[in-house]
Coordinates of N, CA, C and O in Angstrom, one line a residue:
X1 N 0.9 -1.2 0.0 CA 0.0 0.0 0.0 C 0.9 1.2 0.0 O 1.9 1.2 0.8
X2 N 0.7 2.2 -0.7 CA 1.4 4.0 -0.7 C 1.1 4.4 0.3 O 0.1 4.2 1.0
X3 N 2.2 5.2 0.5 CA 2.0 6.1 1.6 C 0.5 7.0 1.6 O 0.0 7.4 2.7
X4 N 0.0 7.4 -0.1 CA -1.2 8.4 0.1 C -2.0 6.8 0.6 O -2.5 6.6 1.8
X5 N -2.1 6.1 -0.1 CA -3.3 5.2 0.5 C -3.3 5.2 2.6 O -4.3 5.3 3.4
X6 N -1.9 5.1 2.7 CA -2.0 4.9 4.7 C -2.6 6.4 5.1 O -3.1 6.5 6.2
X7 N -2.5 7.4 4.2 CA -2.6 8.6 4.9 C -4.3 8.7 4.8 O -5.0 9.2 5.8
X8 N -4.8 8.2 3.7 CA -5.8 8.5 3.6 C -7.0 7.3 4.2 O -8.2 7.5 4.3
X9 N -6.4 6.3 4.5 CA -7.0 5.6 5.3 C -7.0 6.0 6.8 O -7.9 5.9 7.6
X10 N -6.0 6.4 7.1 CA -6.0 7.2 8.4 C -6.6 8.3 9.0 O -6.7 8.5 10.2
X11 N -7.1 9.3 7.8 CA -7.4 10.6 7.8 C -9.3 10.0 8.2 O -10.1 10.6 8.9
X12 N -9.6 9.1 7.6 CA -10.2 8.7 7.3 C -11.5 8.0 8.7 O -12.7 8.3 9.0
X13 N -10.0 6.9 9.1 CA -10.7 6.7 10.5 C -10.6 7.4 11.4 O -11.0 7.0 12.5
X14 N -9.9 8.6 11.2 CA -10.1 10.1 12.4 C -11.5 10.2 12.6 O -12.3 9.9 13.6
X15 N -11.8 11.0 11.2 CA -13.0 11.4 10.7 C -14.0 10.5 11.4 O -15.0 11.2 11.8
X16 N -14.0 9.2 11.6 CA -15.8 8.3 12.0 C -15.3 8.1 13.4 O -16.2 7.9 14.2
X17 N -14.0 8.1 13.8 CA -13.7 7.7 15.1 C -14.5 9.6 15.9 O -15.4 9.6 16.8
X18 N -14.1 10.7 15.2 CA -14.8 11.9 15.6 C -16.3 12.3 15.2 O -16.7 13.3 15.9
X19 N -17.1 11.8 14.4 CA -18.4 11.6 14.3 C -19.0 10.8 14.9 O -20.0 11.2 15.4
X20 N -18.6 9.5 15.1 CA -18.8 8.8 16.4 C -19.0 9.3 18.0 O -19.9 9.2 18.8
X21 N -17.5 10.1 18.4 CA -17.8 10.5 19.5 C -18.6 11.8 19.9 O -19.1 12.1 21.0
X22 N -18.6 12.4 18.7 CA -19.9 13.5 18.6 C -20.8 13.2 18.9 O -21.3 13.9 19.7
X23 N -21.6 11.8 18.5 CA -22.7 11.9 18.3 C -22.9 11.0 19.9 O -23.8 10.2 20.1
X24 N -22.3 11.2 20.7 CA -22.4 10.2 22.0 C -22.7 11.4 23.1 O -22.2 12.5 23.5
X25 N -24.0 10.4 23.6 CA -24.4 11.5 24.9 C -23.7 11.9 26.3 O -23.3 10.9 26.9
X26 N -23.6 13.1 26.8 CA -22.8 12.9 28.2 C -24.0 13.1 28.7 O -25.0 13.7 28.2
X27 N -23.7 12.3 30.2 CA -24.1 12.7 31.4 C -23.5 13.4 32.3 O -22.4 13.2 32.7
X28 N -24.7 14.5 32.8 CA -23.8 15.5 34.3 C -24.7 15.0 35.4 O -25.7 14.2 35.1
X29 N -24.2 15.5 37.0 CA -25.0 15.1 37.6 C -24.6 15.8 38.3 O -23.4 15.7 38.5
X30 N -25.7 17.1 39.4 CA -25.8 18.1 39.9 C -26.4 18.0 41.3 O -27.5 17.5 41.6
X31 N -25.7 18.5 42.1 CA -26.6 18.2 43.7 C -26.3 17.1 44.5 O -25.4 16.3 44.2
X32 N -26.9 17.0 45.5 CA -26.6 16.2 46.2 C -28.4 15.4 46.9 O -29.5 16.0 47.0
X33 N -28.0 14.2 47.2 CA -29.5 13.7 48.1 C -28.9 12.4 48.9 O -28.4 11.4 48.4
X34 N -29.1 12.6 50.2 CA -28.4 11.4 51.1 C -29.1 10.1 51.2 O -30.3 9.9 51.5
X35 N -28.1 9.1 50.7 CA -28.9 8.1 50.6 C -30.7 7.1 51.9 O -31.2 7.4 53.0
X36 N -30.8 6.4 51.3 CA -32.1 6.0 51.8 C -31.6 5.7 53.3 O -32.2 6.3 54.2
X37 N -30.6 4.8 53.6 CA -29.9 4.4 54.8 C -30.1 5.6 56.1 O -30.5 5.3 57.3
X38 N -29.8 7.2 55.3 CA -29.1 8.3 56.1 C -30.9 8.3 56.8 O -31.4 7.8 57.8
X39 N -31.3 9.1 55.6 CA -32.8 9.0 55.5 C -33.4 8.5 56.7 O -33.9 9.2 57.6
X40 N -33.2 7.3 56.6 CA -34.2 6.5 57.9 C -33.9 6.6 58.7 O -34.7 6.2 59.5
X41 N -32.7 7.2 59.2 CA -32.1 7.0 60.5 C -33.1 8.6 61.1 O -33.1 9.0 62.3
X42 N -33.5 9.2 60.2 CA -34.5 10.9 61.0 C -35.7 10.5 61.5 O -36.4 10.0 60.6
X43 N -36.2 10.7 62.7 CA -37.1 10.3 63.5 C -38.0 11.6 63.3 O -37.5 12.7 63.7
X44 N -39.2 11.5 62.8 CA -39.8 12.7 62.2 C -40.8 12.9 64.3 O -41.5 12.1 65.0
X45 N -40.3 14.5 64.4 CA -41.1 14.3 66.3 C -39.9 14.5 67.0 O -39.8 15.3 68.0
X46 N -38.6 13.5 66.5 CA -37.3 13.9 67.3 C -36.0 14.4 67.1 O -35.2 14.7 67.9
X47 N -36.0 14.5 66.0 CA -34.6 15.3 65.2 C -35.0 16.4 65.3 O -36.1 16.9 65.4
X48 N -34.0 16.9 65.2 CA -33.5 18.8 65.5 C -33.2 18.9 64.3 O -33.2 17.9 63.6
X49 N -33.0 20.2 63.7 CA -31.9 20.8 62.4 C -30.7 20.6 62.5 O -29.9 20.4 61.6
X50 N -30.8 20.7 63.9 CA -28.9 20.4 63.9 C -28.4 19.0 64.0 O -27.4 18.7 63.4
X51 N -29.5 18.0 64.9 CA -29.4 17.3 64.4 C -29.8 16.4 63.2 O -29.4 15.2 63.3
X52 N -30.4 16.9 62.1 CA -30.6 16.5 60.8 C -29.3 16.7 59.8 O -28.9 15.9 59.0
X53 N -28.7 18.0 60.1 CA -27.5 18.6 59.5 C -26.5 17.8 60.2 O -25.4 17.8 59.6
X54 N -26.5 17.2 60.9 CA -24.9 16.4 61.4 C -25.1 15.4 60.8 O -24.2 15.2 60.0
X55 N -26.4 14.4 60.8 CA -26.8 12.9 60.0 C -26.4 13.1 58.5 O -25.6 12.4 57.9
X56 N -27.2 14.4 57.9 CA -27.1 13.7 56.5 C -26.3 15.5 56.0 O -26.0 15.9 54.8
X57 N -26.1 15.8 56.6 CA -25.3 17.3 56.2 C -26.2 18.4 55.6 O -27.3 18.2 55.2
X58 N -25.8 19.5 55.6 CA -26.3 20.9 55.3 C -27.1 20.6 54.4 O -27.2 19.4 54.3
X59 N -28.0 21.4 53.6 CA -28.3 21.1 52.2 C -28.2 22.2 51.4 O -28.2 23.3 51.9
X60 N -28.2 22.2 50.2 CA -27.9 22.7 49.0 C -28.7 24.2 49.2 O -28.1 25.3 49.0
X61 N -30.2 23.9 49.6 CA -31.2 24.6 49.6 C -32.1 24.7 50.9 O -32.3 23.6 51.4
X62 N -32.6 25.9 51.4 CA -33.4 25.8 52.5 C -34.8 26.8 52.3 O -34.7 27.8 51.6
X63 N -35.8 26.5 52.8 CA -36.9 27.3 52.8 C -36.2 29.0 53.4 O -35.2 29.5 54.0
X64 N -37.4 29.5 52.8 CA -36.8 31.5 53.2 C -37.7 31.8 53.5 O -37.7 33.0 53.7
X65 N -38.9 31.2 54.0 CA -39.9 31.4 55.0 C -39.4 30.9 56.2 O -39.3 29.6 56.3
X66 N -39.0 31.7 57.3 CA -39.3 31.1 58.4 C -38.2 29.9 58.6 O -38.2 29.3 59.7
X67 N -37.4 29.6 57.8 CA -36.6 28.3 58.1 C -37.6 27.2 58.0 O -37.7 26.2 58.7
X68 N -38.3 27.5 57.0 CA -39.1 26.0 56.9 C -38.8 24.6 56.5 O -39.4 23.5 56.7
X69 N -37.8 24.8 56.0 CA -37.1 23.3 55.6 C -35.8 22.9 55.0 O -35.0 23.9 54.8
X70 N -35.4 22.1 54.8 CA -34.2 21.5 54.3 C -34.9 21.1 52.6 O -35.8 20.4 52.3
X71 N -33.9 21.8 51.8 CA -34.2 20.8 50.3 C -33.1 20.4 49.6 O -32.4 21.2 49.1
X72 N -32.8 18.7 49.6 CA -31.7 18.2 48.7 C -32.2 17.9 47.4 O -33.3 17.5 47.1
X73 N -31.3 18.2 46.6 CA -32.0 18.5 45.1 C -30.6 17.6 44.4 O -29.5 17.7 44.9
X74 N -30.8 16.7 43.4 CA -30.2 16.2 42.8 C -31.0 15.9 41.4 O -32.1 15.4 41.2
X75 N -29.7 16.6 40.1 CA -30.5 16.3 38.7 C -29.3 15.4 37.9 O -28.1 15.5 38.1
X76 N -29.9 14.9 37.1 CA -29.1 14.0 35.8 C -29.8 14.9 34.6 O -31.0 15.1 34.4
X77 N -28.6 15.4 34.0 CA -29.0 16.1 32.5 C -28.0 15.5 31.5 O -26.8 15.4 31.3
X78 N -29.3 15.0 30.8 CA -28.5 14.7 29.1 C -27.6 15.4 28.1 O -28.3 15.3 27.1
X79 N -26.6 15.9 27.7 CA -25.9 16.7 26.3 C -26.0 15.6 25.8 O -25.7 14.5 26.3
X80 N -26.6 16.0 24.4 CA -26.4 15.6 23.4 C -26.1 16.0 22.0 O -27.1 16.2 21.3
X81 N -25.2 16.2 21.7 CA -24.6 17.0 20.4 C -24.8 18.4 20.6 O -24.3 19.2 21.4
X82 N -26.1 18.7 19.4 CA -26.4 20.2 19.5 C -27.5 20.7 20.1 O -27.9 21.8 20.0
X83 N -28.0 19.6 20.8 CA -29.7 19.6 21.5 C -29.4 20.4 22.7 O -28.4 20.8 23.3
X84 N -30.7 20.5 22.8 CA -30.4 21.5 24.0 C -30.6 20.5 25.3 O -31.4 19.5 25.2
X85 N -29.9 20.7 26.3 CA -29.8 19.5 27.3 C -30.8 19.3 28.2 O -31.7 20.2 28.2
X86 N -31.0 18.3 28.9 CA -32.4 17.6 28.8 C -32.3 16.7 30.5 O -31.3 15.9 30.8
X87 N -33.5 17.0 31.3 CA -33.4 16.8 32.7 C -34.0 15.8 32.5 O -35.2 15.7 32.4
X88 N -32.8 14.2 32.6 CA -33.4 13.0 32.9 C -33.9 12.4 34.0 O -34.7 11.5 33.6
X89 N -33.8 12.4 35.3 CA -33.2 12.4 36.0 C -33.7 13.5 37.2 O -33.3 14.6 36.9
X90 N -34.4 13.5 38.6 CA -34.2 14.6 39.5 C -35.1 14.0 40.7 O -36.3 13.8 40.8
X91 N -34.2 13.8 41.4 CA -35.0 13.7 43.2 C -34.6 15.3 43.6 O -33.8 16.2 43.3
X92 N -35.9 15.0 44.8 CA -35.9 16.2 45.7 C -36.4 15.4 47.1 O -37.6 15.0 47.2
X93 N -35.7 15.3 48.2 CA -35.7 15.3 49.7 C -36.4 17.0 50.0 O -35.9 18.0 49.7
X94 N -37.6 16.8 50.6 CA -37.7 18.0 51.6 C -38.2 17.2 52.5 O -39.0 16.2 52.4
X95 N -37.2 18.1 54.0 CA -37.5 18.0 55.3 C -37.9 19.1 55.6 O -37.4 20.2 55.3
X96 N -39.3 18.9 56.6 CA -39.5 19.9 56.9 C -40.2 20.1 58.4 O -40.9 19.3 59.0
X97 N -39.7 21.4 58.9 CA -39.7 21.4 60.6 C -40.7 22.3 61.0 O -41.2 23.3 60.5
X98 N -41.0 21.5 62.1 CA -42.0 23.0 62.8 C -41.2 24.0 63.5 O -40.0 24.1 63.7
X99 N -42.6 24.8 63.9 CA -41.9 26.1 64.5 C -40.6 25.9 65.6 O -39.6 26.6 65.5
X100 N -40.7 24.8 66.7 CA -39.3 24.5 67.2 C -38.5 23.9 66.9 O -37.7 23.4 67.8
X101 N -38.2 23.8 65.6 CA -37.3 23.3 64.6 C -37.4 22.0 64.9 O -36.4 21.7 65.6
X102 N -38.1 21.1 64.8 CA -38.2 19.7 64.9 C -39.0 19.1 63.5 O -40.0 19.6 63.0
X103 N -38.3 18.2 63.2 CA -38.7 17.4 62.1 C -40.1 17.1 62.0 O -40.5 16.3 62.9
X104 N -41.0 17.5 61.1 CA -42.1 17.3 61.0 C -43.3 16.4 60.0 O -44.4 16.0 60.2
X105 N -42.1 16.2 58.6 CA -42.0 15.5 57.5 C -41.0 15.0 56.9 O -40.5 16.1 56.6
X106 N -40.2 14.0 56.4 CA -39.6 13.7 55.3 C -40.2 13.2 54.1 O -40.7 12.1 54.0
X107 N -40.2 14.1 52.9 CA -40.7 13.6 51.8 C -39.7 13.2 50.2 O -38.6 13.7 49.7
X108 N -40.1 12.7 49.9 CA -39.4 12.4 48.4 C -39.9 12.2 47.4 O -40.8 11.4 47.2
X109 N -39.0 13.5 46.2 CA -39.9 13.7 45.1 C -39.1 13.5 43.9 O -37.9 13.8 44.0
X110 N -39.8 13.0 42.8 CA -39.1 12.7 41.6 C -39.3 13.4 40.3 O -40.5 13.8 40.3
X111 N -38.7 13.8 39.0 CA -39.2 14.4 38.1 C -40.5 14.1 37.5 O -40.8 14.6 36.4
X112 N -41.5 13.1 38.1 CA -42.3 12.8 37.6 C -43.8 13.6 38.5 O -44.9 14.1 38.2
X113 N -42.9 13.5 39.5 CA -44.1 14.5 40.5 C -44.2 15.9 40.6 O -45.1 16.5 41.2
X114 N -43.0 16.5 39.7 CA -42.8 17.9 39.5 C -44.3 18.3 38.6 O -45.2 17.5 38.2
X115 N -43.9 19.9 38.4 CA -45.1 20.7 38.1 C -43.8 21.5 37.1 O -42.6 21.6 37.5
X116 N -44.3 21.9 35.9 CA -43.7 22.4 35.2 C -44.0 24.2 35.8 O -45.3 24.3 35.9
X117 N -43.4 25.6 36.2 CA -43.9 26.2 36.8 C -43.4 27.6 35.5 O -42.3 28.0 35.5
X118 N -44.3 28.1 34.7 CA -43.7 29.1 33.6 C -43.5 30.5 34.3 O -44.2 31.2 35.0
X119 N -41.8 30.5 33.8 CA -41.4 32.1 34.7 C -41.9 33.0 33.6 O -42.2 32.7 32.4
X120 N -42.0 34.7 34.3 CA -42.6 35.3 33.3 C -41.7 36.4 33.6 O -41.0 36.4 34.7
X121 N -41.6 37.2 32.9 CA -40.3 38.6 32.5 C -41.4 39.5 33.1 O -42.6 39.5 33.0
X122 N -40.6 40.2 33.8 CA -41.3 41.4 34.6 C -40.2 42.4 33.9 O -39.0 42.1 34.2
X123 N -40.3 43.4 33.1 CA -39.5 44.2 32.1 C -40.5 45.5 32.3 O -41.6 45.6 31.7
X124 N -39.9 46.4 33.3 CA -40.3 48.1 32.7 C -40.2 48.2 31.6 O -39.2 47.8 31.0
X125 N -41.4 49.0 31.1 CA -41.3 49.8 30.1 C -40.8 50.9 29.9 O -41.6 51.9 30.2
X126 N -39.9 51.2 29.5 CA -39.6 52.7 29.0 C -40.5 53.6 28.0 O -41.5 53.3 27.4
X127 N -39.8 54.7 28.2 CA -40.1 55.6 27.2 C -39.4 56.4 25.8 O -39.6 57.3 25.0
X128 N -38.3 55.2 26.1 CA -37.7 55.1 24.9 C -37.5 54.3 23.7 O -36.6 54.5 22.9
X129 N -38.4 53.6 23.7 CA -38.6 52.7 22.7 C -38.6 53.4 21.3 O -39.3 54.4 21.0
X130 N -37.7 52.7 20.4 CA -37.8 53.0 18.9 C -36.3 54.2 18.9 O -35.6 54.4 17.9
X131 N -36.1 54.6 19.8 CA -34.5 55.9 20.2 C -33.2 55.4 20.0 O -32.7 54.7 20.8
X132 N -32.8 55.6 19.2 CA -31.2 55.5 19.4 C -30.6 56.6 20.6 O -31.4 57.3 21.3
X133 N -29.5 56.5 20.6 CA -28.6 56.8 21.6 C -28.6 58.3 21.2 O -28.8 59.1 22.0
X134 N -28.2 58.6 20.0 CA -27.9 59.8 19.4 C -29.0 60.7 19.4 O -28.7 61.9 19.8
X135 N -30.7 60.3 18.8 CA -31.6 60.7 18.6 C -32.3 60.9 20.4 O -33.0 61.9 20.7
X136 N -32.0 60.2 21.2 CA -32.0 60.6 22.5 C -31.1 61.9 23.4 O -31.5 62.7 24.2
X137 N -29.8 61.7 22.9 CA -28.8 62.7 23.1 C -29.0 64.2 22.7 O -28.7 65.2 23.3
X138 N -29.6 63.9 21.7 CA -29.9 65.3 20.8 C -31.2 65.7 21.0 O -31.3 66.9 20.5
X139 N -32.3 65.3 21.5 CA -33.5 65.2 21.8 C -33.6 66.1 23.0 O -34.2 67.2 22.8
X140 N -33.0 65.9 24.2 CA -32.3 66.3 25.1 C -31.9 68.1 25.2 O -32.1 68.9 26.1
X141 N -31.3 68.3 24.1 CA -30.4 69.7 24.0 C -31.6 70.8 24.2 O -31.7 71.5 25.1
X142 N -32.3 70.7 23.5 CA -33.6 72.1 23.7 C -34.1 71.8 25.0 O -34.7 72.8 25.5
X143 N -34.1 70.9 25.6 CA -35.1 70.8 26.8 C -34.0 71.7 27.8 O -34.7 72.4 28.6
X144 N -32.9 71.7 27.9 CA -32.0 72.5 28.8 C -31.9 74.0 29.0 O -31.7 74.7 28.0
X145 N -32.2 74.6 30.3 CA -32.7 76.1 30.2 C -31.7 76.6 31.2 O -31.3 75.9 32.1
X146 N -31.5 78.0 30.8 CA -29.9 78.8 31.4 C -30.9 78.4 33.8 O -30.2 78.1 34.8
X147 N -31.8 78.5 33.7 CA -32.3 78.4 35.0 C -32.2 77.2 35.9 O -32.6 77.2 37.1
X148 N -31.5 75.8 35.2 CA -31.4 74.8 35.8 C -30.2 74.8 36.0 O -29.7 73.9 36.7
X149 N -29.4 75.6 35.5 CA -27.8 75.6 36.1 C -27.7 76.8 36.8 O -26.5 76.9 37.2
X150 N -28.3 77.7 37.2 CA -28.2 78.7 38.6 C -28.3 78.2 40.2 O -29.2 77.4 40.7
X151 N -27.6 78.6 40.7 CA -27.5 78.2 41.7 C -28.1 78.6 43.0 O -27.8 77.9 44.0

């Protein structure tokens, strides 16, 4: 075989060995959730926060009402080439305490029990819409009178 034939068989199986690995999905995996073991060991009536946080550790997330709870959040997301990535994958642990910080539920939730929830853009309106920078700049000049720079 020629040297062009080795080059070009080589160039060759770059090429499918690199379209191959393109087309292969990663997995990420985000968060934390203490296994089932940790879990059982919380006596919902007798655990504290503090002692919840010593058993199964801090968590990622906590209620902002009042200290209402503990939330472990763990997701698996798909990449896939040029797709936009994709939540396979998601428990959610909430604990949550009454007013004397004592354990009052542990629950467990999965992407299938979620609620899709649509955020919405809260955007002032201005009064500049349709203005360039210049046509604003210059817009400006007549409105200036010798009486606002007296002192």
């Amino acid at each position: 075989m020629s040297f062009m034939g080795k080059t070009l068989k080589t160039v060759v199986a770059g090429i499918v060995i690199l379209s191959v690995t393109g087309c292969t999905a990663l997995y990420r995996n985000h968060g934390y959730v203490p296994p089932e073991e940790e879990l059982s060991a919380i006596a919902v009536g007798v655990d504290t926060r503090d002692s919840v946080a010593e058993a199964v550790g801090t968590p990622g997330a906590a209620g902002v009402l009042n200290d209402s709870g503990y939330y472990y959040v763990q997701s698996r997301v798909r990449h896939f080439a040029y797709r936009r990535p994709e939540v396979t994958e998601r428990q959610v642990v909430a604990i949550s305490f009454d007013k004397r910080g004592v354990v009052s539920n542990v629950e467990r939730f999965t992407l299938e029990d979620g609620k899709v929830v649509p955020l919405t853009r809260r955007v002032t309106s201005s009064n500049v819409a349709n203005k360039g920078f210049l046509r604003q700049l210059l817009g400006n000049l007549g409105r200036v009178r010798a009486s606002d720079f007296a002192g």
